[in-house]
PDB file of C-alpha atoms and ligand atoms in Angstrom:
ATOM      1  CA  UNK A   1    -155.501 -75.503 -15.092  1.00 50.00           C
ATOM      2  CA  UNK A   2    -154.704 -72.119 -14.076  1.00 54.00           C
ATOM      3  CA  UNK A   3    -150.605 -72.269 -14.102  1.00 75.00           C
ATOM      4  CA  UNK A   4    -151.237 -73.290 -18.510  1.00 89.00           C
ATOM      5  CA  UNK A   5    -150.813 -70.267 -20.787  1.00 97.00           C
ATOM      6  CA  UNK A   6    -154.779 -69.947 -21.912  1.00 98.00           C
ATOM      7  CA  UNK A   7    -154.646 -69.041 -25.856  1.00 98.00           C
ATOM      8  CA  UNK A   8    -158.117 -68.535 -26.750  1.00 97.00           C
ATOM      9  CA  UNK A   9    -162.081 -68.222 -24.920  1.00 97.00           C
ATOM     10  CA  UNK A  10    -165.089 -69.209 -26.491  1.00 95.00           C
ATOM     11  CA  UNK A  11    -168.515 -69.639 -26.232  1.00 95.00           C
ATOM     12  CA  UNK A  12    -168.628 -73.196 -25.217  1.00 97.00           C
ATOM     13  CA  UNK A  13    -164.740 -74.314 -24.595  1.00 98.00           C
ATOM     14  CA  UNK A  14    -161.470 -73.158 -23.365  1.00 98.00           C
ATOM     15  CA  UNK A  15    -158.329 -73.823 -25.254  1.00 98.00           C
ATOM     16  CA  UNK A  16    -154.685 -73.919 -23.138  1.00 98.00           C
ATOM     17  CA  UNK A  17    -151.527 -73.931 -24.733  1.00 98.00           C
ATOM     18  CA  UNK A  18    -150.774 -78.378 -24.522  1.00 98.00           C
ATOM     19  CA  UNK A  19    -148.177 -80.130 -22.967  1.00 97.00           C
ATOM     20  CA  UNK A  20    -145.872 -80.261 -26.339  1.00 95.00           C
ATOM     21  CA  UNK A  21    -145.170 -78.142 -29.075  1.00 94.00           C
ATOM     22  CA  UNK A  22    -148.000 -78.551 -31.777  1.00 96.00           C
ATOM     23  CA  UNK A  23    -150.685 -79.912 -29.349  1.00 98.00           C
ATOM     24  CA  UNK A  24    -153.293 -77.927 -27.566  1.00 98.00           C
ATOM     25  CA  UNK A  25    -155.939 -78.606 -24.490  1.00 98.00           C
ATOM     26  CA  UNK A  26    -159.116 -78.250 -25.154  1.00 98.00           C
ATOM     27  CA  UNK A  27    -161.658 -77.943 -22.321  1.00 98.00           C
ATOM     28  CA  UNK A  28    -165.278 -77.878 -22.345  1.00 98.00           C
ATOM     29  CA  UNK A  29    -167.105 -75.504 -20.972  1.00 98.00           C
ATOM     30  CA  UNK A  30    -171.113 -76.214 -19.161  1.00 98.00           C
ATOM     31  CA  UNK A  31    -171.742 -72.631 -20.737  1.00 98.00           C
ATOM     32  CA  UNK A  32    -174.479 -72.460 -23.725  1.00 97.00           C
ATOM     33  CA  UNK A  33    -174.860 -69.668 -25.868  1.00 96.00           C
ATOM     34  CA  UNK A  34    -177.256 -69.378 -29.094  1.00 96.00           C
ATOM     35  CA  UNK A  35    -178.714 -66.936 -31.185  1.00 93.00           C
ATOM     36  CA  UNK A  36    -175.746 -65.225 -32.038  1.00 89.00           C
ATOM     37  CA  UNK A  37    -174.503 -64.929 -27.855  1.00 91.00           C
ATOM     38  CA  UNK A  38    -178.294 -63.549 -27.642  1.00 94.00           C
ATOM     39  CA  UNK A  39    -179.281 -66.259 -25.353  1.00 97.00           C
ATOM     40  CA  UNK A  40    -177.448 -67.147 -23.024  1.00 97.00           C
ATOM     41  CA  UNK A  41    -177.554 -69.979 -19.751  1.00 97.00           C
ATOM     42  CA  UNK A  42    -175.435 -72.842 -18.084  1.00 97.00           C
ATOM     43  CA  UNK A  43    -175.929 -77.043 -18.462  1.00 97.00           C
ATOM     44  CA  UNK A  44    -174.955 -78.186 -15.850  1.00 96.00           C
ATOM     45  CA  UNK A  45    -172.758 -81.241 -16.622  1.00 97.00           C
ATOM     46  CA  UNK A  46    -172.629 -80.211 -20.607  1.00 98.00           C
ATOM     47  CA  UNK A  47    -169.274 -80.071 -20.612  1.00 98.00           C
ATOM     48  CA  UNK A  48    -168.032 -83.169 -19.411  1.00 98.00           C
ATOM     49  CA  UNK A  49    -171.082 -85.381 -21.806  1.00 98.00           C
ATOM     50  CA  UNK A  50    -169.780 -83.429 -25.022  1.00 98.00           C
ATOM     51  CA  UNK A  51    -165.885 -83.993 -24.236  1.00 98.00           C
ATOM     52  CA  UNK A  52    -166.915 -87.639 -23.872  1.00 98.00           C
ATOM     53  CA  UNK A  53    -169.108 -87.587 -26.437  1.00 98.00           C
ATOM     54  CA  UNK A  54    -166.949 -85.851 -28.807  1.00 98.00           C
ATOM     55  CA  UNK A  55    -163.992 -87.966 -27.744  1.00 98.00           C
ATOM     56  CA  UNK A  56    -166.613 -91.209 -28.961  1.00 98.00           C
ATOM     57  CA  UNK A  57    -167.273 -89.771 -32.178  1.00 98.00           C
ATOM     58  CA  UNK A  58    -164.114 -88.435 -33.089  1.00 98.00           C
ATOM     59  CA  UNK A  59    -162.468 -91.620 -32.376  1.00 98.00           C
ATOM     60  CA  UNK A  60    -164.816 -93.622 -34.594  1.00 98.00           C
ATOM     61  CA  UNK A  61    -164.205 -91.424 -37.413  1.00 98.00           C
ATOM     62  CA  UNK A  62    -160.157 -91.594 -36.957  1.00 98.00           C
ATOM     63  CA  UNK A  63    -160.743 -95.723 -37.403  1.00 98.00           C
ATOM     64  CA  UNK A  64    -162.903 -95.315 -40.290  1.00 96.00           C
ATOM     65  CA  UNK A  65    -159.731 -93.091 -42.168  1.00 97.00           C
ATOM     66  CA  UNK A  66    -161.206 -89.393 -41.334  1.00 98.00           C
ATOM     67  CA  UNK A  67    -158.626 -87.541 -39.687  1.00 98.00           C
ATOM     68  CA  UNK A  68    -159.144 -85.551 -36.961  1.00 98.00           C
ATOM     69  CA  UNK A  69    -157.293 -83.022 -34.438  1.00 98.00           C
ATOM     70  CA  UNK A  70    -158.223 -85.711 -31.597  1.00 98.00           C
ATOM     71  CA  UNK A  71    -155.371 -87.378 -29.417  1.00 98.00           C
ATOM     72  CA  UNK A  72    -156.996 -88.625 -26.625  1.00 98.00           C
ATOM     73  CA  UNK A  73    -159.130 -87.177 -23.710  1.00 98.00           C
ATOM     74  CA  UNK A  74    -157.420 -85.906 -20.488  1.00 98.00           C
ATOM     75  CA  UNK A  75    -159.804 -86.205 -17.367  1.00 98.00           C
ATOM     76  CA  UNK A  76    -163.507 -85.425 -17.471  1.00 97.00           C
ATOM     77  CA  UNK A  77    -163.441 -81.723 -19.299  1.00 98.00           C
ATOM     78  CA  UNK A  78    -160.390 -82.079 -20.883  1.00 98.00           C
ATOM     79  CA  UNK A  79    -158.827 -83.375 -24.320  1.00 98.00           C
ATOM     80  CA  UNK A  80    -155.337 -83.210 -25.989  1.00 98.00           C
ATOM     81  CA  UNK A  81    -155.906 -82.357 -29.726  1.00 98.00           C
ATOM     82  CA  UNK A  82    -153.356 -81.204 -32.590  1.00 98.00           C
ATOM     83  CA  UNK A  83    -152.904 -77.326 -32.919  1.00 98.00           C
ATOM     84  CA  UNK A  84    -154.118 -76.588 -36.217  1.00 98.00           C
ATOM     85  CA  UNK A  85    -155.309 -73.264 -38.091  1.00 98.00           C
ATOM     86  CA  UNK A  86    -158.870 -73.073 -38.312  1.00 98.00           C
ATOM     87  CA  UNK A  87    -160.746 -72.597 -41.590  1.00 98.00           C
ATOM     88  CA  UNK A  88    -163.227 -69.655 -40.988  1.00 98.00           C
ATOM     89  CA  UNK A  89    -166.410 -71.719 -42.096  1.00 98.00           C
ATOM     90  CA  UNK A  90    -169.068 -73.498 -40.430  1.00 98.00           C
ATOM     91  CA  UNK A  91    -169.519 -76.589 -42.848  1.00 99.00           C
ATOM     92  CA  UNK A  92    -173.090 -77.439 -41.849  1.00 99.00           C
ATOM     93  CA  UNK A  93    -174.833 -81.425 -43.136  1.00 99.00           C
ATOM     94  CA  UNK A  94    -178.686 -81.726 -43.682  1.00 99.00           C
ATOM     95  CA  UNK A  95    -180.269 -84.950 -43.823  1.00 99.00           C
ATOM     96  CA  UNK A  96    -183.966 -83.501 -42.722  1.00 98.00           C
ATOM     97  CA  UNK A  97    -185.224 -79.944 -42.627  1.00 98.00           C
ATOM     98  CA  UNK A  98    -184.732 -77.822 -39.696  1.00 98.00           C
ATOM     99  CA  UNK A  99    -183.883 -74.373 -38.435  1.00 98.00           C
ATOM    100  CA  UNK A 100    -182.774 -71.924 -40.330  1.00 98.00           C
ATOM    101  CA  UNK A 101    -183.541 -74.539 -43.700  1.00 98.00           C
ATOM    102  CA  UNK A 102    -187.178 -74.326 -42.362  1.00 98.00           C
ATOM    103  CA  UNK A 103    -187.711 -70.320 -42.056  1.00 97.00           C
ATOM    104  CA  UNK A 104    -185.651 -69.484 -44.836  1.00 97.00           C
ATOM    105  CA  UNK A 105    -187.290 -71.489 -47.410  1.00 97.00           C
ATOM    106  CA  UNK A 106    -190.562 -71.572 -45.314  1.00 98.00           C
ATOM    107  CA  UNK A 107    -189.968 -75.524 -45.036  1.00 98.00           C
ATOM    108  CA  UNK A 108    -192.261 -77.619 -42.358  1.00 97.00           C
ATOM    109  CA  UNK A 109    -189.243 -79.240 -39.924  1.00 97.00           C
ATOM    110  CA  UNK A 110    -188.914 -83.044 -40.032  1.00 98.00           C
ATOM    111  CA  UNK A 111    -189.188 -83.086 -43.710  1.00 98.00           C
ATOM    112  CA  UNK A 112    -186.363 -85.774 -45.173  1.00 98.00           C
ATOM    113  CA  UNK A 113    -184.488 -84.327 -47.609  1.00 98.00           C
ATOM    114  CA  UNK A 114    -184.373 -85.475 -51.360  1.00 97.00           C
ATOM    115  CA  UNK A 115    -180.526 -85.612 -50.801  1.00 98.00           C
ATOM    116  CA  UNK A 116    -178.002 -84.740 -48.347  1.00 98.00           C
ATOM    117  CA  UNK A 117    -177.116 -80.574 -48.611  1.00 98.00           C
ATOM    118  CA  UNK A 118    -174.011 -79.122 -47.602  1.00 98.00           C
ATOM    119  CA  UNK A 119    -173.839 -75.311 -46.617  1.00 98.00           C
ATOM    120  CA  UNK A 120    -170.967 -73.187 -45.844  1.00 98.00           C
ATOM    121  CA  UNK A 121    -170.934 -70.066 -43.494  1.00 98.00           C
ATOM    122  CA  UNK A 122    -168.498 -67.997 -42.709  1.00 98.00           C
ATOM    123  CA  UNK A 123    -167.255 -67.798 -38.709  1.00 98.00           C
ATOM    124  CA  UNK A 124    -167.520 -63.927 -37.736  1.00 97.00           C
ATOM    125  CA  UNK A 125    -169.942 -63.552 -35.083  1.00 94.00           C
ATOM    126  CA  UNK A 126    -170.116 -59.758 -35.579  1.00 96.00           C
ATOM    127  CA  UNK A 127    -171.348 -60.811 -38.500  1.00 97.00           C
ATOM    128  CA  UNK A 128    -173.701 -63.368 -37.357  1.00 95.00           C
ATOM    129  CA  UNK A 129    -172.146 -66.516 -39.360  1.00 97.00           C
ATOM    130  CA  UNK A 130    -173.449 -65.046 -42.954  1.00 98.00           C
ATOM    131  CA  UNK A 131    -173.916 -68.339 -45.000  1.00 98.00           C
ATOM    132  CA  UNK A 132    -171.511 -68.259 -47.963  1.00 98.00           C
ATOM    133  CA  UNK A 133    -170.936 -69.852 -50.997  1.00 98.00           C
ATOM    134  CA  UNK A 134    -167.446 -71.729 -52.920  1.00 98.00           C
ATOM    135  CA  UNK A 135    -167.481 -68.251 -54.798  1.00 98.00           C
ATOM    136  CA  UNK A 136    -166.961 -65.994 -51.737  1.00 98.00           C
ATOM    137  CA  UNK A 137    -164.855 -68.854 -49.971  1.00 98.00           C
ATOM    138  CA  UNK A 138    -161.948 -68.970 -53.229  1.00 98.00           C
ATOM    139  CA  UNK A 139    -162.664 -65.286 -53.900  1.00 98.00           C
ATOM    140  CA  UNK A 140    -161.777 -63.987 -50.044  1.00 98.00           C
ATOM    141  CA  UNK A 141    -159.121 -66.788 -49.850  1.00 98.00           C
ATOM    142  CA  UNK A 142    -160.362 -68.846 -46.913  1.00 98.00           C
ATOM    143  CA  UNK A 143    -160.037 -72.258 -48.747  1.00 98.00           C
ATOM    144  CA  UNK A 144    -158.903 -73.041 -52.331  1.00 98.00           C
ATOM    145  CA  UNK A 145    -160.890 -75.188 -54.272  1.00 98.00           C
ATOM    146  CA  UNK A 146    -158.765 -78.235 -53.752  1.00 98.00           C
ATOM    147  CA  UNK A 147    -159.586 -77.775 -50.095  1.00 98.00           C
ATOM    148  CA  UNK A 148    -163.507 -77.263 -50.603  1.00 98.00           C
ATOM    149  CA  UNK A 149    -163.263 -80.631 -52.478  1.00 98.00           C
ATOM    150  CA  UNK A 150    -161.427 -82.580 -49.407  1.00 98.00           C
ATOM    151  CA  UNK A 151    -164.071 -80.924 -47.358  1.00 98.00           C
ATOM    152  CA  UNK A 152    -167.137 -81.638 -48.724  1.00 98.00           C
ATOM    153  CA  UNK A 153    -165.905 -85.147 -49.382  1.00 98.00           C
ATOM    154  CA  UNK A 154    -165.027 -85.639 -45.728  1.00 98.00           C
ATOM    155  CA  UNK A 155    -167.995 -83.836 -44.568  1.00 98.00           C
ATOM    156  CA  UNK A 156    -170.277 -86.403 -47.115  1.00 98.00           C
ATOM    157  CA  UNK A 157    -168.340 -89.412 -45.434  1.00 98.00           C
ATOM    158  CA  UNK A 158    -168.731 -88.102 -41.915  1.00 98.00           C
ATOM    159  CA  UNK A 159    -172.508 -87.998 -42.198  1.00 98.00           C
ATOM    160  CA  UNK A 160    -172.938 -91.755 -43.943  1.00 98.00           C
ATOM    161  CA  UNK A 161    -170.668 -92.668 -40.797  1.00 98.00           C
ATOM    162  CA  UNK A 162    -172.026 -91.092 -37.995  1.00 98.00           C
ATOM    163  CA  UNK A 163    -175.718 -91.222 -39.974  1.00 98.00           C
ATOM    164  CA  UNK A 164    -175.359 -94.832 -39.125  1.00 98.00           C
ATOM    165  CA  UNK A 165    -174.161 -94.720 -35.819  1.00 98.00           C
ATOM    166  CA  UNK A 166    -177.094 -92.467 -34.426  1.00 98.00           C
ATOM    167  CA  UNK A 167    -179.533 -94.877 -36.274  1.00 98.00           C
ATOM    168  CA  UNK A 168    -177.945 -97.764 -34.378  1.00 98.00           C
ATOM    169  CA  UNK A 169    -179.009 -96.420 -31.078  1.00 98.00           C
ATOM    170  CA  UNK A 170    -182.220 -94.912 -32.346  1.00 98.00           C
ATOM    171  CA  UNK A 171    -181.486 -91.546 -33.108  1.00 98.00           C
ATOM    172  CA  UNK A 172    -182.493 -89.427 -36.443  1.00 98.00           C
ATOM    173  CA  UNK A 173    -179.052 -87.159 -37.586  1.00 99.00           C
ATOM    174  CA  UNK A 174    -180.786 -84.336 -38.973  1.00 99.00           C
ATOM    175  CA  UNK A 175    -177.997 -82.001 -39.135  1.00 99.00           C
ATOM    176  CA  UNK A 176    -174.823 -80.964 -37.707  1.00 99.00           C
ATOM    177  CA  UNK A 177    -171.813 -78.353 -38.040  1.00 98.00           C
ATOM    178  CA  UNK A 178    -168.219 -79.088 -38.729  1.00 99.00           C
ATOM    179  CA  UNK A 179    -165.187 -77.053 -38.825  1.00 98.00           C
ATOM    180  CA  UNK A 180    -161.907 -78.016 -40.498  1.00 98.00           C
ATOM    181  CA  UNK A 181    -158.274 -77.155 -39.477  1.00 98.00           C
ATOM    182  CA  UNK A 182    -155.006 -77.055 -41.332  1.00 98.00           C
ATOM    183  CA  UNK A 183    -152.339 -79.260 -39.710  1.00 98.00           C
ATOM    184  CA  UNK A 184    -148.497 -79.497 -40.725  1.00 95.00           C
ATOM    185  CA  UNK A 185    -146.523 -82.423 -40.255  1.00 90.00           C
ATOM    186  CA  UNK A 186    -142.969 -83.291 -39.729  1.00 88.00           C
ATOM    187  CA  UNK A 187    -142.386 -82.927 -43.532  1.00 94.00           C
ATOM    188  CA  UNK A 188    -144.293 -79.305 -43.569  1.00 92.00           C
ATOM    189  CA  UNK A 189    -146.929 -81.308 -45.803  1.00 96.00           C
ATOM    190  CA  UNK A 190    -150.781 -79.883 -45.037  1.00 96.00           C
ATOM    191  CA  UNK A 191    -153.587 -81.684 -44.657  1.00 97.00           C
ATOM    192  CA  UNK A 192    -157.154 -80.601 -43.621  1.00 98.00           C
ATOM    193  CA  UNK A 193    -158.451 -82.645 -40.887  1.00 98.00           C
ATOM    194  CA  UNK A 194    -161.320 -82.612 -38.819  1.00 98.00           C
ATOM    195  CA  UNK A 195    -161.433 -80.025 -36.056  1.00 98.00           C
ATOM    196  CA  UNK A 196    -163.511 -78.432 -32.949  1.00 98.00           C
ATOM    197  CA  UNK A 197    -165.975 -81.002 -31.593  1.00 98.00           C
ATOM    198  CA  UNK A 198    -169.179 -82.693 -32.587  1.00 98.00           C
ATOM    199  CA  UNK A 199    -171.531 -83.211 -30.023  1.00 98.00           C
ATOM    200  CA  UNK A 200    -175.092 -82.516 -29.121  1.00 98.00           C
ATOM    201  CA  UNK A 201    -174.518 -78.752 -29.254  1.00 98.00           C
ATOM    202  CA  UNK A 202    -173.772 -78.666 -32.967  1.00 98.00           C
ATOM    203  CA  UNK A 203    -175.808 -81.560 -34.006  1.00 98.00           C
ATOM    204  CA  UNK A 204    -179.692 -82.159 -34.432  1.00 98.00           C
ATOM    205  CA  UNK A 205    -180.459 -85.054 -33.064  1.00 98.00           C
ATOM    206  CA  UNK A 206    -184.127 -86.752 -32.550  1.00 98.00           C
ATOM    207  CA  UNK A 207    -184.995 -89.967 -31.102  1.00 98.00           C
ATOM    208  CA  UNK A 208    -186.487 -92.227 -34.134  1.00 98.00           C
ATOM    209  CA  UNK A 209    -189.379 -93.282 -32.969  1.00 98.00           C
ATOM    210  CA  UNK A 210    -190.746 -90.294 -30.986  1.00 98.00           C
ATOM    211  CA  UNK A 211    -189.230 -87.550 -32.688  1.00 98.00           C
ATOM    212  CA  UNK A 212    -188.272 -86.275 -29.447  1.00 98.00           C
ATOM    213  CA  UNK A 213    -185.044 -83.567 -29.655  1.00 98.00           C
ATOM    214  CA  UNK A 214    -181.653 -84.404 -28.095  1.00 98.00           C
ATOM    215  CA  UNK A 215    -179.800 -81.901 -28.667  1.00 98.00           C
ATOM    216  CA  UNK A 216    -179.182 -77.822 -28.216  1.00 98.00           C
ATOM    217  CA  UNK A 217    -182.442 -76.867 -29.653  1.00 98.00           C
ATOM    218  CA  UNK A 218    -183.990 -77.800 -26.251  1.00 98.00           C
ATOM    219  CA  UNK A 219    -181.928 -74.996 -24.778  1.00 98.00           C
ATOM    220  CA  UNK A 220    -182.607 -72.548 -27.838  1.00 97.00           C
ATOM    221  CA  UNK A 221    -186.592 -73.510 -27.583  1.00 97.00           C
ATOM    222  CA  UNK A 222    -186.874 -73.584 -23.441  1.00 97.00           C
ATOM    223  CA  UNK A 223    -188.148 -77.153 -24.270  1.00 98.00           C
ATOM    224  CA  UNK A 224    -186.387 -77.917 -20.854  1.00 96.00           C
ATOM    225  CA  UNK A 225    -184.737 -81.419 -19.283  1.00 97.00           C
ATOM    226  CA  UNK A 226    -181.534 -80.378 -21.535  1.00 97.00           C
ATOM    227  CA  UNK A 227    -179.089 -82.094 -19.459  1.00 97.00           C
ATOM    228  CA  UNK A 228    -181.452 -85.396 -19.739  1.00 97.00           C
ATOM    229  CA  UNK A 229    -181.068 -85.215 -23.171  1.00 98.00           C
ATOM    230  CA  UNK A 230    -177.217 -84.615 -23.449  1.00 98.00           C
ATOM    231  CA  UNK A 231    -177.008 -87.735 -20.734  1.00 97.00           C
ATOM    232  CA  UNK A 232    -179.659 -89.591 -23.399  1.00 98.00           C
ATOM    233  CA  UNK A 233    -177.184 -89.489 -26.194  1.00 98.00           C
ATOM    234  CA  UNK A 234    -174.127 -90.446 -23.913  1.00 98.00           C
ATOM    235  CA  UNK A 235    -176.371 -93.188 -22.418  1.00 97.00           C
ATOM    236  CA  UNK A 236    -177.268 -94.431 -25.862  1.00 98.00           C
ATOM    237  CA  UNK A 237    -173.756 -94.239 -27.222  1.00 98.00           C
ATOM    238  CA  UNK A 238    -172.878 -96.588 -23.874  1.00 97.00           C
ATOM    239  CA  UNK A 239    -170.084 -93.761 -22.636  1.00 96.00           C
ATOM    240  CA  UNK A 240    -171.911 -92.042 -19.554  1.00 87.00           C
ATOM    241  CA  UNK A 241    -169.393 -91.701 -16.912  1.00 67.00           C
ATOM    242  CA  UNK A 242    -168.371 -94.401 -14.935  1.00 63.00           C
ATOM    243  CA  UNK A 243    -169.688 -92.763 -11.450  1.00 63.00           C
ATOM    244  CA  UNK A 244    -173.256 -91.910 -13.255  1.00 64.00           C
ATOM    245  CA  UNK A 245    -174.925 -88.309 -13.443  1.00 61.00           C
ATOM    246  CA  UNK A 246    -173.458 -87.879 -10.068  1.00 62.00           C
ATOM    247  CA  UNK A 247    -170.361 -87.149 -11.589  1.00 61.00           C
ATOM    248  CA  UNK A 248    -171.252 -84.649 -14.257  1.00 66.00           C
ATOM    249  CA  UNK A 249    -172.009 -81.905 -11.687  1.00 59.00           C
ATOM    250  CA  UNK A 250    -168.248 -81.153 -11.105  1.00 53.00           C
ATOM    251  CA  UNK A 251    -166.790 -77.651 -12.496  1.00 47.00           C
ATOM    252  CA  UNK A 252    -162.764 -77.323 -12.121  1.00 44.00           C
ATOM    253  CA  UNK A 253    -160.590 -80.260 -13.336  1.00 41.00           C
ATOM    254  CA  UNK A 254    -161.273 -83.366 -12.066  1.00 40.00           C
ATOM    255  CA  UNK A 255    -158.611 -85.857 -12.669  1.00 35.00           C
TER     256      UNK A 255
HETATM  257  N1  LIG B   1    -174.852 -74.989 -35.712  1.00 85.84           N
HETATM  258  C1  LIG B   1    -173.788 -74.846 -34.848  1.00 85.84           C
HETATM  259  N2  LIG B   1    -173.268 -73.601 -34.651  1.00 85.84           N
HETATM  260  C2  LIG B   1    -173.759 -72.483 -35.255  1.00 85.84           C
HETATM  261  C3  LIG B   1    -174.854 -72.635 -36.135  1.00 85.84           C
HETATM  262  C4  LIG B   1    -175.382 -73.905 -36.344  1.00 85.84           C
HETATM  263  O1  LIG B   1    -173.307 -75.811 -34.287  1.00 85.84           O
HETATM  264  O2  LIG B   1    -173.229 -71.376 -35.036  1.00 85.84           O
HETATM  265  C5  LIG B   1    -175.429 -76.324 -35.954  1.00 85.84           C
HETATM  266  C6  LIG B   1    -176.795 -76.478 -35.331  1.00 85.84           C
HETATM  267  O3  LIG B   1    -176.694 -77.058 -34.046  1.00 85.84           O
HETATM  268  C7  LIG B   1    -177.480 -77.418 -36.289  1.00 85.84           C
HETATM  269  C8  LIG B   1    -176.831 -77.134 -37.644  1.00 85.84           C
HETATM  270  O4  LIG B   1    -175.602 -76.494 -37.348  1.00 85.84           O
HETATM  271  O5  LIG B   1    -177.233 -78.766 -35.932  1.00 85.84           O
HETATM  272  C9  LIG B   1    -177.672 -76.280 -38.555  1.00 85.84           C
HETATM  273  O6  LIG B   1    -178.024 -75.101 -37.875  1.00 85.84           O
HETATM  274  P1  LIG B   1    -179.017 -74.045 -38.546  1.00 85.84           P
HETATM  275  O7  LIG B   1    -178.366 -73.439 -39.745  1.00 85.84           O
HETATM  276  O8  LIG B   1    -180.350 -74.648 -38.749  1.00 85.84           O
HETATM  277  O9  LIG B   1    -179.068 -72.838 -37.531  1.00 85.84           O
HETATM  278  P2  LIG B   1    -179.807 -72.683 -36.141  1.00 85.84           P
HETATM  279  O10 LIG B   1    -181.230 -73.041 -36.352  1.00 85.84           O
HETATM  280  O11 LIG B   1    -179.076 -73.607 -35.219  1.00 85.84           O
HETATM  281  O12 LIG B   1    -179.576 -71.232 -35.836  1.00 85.84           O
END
């Protein structure tokens, strides 16, 4: 890991310059930020459920026609994914009110929603992710509107998918964030496809029945067993590693 040319640190992953030109390794960190870096703490095994879960999902979506930066998963922190330019936005889906949909319009959580909502906020954490709208987007110049169209669409068909998939292993999608990058093929032609990860840190997730949260907000909300809850999802989606929990404790690169 060490000899690779690291290219860029963030709160939750590592990305190394990849193997070939155009590709890029991503690894995942057990580090967990929120508020805005004002919170901070470790998962222990975090990183290896979300590359495994976000290898799951991401492959799903590629077989359904979303494209995505995804080329396949390396060992148990690490995947191979297309370099691609990110779009400064956090494209967040609602299906069912929640935090910062609940205090800002003084919404009780759990509420379904009358229909699906779609947010953009811009990615400047100096700023502290200021939610924006298609006006500021076009207006600044971080997406035309050509591109806010194959991103909403996408986004709208990511959430039916994946909607569908959680509610086949008994869990409620109540919302999730999604970033977009532009990749260039052979013939120089762009194409916005899906980026970053999707996992339980950037995706409410509560167990039907009980309600019960699966996701980051147990870290945000000291609502405690976190890693239980990461291993829940992975358990549910059948993908926890082969050699059990035992295996998720491992930092460093483990082939
Ligand atoms: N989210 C994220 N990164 C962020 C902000 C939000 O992944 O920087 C996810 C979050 O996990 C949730 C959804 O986007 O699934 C909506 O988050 P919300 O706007 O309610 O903000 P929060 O309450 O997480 O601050």
């Amino acid at each position: 890991m060490s000899r690779r040319k690291q290219l860029y640190e963030g709160k939750a992953k590592i990305l190394f310059e990849g193997p070939e030109p155009g590709t890029i390794v991503q690894y995942f960190k057990d580090d967990a930020t929120a508020f805005n870096n004002k919170k901070k703490g470790i998962i222990t095994g975090k990183g290896v459920l979300n590359n495994r879960i976000s290898e799951f999902l991401m492959m799903r979506l590629e077989e359904m026609g979303i494209q995505t930066h995804f080329i396949r998963r390396l060992n148990m922190r690490e995947q191979l994914v297309r370099e691609v330019e990110i779009v400064p936005l956090e494209v967040v889906v609602r299906n069912v009110v929640a935090g910062s949909l609940a205090t800002r319009f003084g919404l009780a959580e759990g509420q379904v929603l009358p229909r699906s909502i779609v947010e953009y906020y811009y990615k400047n954490d100096e700023l502290g992710d200021p939610m924006v709208s298609e006006e500021h987007i076009t207006a600044f110049g971080w997406a035309d509107t050509r591109d806010l169209d194959d991103i909403m669409s996408m986004a709208l068909r990511v959430n039916d998918y994946l909607s569908g998939l959680f509610l086949g292993v008994g869990i409620k999608l109540v919302d999730f964030k999604l970033e977009f990058g532009r990749h260039w093929n052979e013939h120089e032609e762009m194409r916005l496809i899906l980026a970053d990860e999707i996992s339980p840190d950037c995706c409410r997730l509560w167990d039907l029945k009980t309600n019960e949260k699966m996701d980051k907000d147990r870290f945000r909300r000291d609502l405690g067993n976190v890693e239980e809850a990461y291993q829940e999802v992975a358990r549910r989606l059948g993908i926890l590693p082969e050699g059990g929990p035992r295996d998720l404790k491992g930092s460093g690169t483990i082939q």
